[in-house]
Amino acid sequence: MQGSRLFKIIYHLLNKGQATAPELAEKFEVSVRTIYRDIDALSEAGIPVYTEAGRSGGVRLLGDFVLERTVLSEEEKREVLSALTSLSATGNYFEKTALEKLSALFRTPSQDWCEVDFSRWGIATGDKEKFETLKTAVIYHRSTEILYAGSYKEKSERVIWPLKLLYKSKEWYVKAYCTKKQDFRLFKLNRILRWRLLEEKFTPVPYPESDDGGKQISEKVVLRFSEKISYRVYDEFDQSQIEEQENGDLVVTSFLPVDEWLAGFLLSFGTEAEVEEPVYLREILAEKAREIYEKNKS
């Protein structure tokens, strides 16, 4: 137990630069006396850790200290290399370089287990460049100007503070603070039509816990699909949401925001989908289907 805590103390000091003994005692849930014993143990083991008295003092490591490769277990080395492999699969040169260096340092070959292609089927696009731009914005806290296609047909130019990239339900999003709306927003990468990294930097702020920033209200939706379209149902919904019926139909119960996107999504199933709940969503689909008929009947 002490050995694990000693490594955690080293990692903490490497990350934070310094800490007081009471801070370390609170973090690792031991007494201050125990922390001082740990510091003595680290010093005896040859780790250049020292304490400095005074208001700005605390526990520190010498500035040129680095961890040797023997600190990590073989499993931890493989986990580090696997994580870098998944990042380098995006095509970033620096992550590939780091992967090669760490693989040589660990004397552990990396496995080419992951491939990521951000472009959509059938056409070469700037999807990968867009992803790299937003990743740079998140890491270096750079404001970004975008042209965004919203849910209600409008296109708008915005300056955003990208906070985190999110992959959810087979789509990439960026969690950001929108300076135009003065609020948090979730932007779908496919709808970002133009993007430009700005020189202006921002101070990162926590994004609200909900994925949509609390702007969309989800409600219970019950859908029935014919078995002819079952392959798409399993593509779009988790198995725990699907109940197979005796006649082969699939009934899906989920919590979704009832909006323009959901209506269009359900219409894409044609006559193979039926809304059971809520009733007003049935009326929305029926009206939209009538509009489609009137527009195309001639």
Coordinates of N, CA and C in Angstrom, one line a residue, residues 80-81 83-103 128 132-133 135-136 139-140 197:
V80 N -0.4 2.6 -22.0 CA 0.0 3.9 -22.5 C 0.2 3.8 -24.0
L81 N 0.8 2.8 -24.6 CA 1.1 2.6 -26.0 C -0.3 2.5 -26.7
A83 N -3.2 3.7 -25.8 CA -3.8 5.0 -25.8 C -3.2 5.9 -26.9
L84 N -1.9 5.9 -27.0 CA -1.2 6.7 -28.1 C -1.5 6.2 -29.5
T85 N -1.7 4.9 -29.6 CA -2.0 4.3 -30.9 C -3.4 4.8 -31.4
S86 N -4.3 4.8 -30.4 CA -5.7 5.3 -30.8 C -5.6 6.8 -31.2
L87 N -4.8 7.6 -30.6 CA -4.6 9.0 -30.9 C -3.9 9.1 -32.3
S88 N -2.8 8.4 -32.4 CA -2.1 8.5 -33.7 C -2.9 8.0 -34.9
A89 N -3.9 7.2 -34.6 CA -4.8 6.8 -35.7 C -5.5 7.9 -36.4
T90 N -5.6 9.1 -35.7 CA -6.2 10.2 -36.3 C -5.3 10.9 -37.3
G91 N -4.1 10.5 -37.4 CA -3.1 11.0 -38.4 C -2.3 12.1 -37.8
N92 N -2.3 12.4 -36.5 CA -1.4 13.4 -36.0 C 0.0 13.0 -35.9
Y93 N 0.9 13.8 -36.5 CA 2.3 13.5 -36.6 C 3.0 13.4 -35.2
F94 N 2.6 14.4 -34.3 CA 3.3 14.4 -33.0 C 3.0 13.2 -32.2
E95 N 1.7 12.8 -32.2 CA 1.4 11.6 -31.5 C 2.0 10.3 -32.0
K96 N 2.2 10.2 -33.3 CA 3.0 9.1 -33.9 C 4.4 9.1 -33.4
T97 N 5.0 10.3 -33.4 CA 6.4 10.5 -33.0 C 6.5 10.0 -31.5
A98 N 5.6 10.5 -30.7 CA 5.6 10.1 -29.2 C 5.5 8.6 -29.1
L99 N 4.6 8.0 -29.9 CA 4.4 6.6 -29.9 C 5.7 5.8 -30.2
E100 N 6.4 6.3 -31.2 CA 7.7 5.6 -31.6 C 8.7 5.8 -30.5
K101 N 8.8 7.0 -29.9 CA 9.8 7.2 -28.8 C 9.5 6.4 -27.6
L102 N 8.2 6.3 -27.2 CA 7.9 5.6 -26.0 C 8.0 4.1 -26.2
S103 N 7.6 3.6 -27.4 CA 7.8 2.2 -27.7 C 9.2 1.8 -27.6
K128 N -11.4 15.6 -41.6 CA -10.2 15.3 -40.8 C -9.5 16.7 -40.4
E132 N -8.9 18.1 -36.5 CA -7.6 18.6 -36.1 C -7.6 20.0 -35.6
T133 N -8.3 20.9 -36.3 CA -8.4 22.3 -35.9 C -9.1 22.4 -34.6
K135 N -9.4 20.1 -32.3 CA -8.6 19.5 -31.3 C -7.5 20.5 -30.8
T136 N -6.9 21.2 -31.7 CA -5.9 22.2 -31.4 C -6.6 23.3 -30.6
I139 N -7.1 22.0 -26.9 CA -5.8 21.8 -26.2 C -5.2 23.1 -25.8
Y140 N -5.1 24.0 -26.8 CA -4.4 25.3 -26.6 C -5.4 26.4 -26.3
L197 N -9.3 28.9 -37.0 CA -8.7 29.1 -35.7 C -8.3 30.5 -35.5

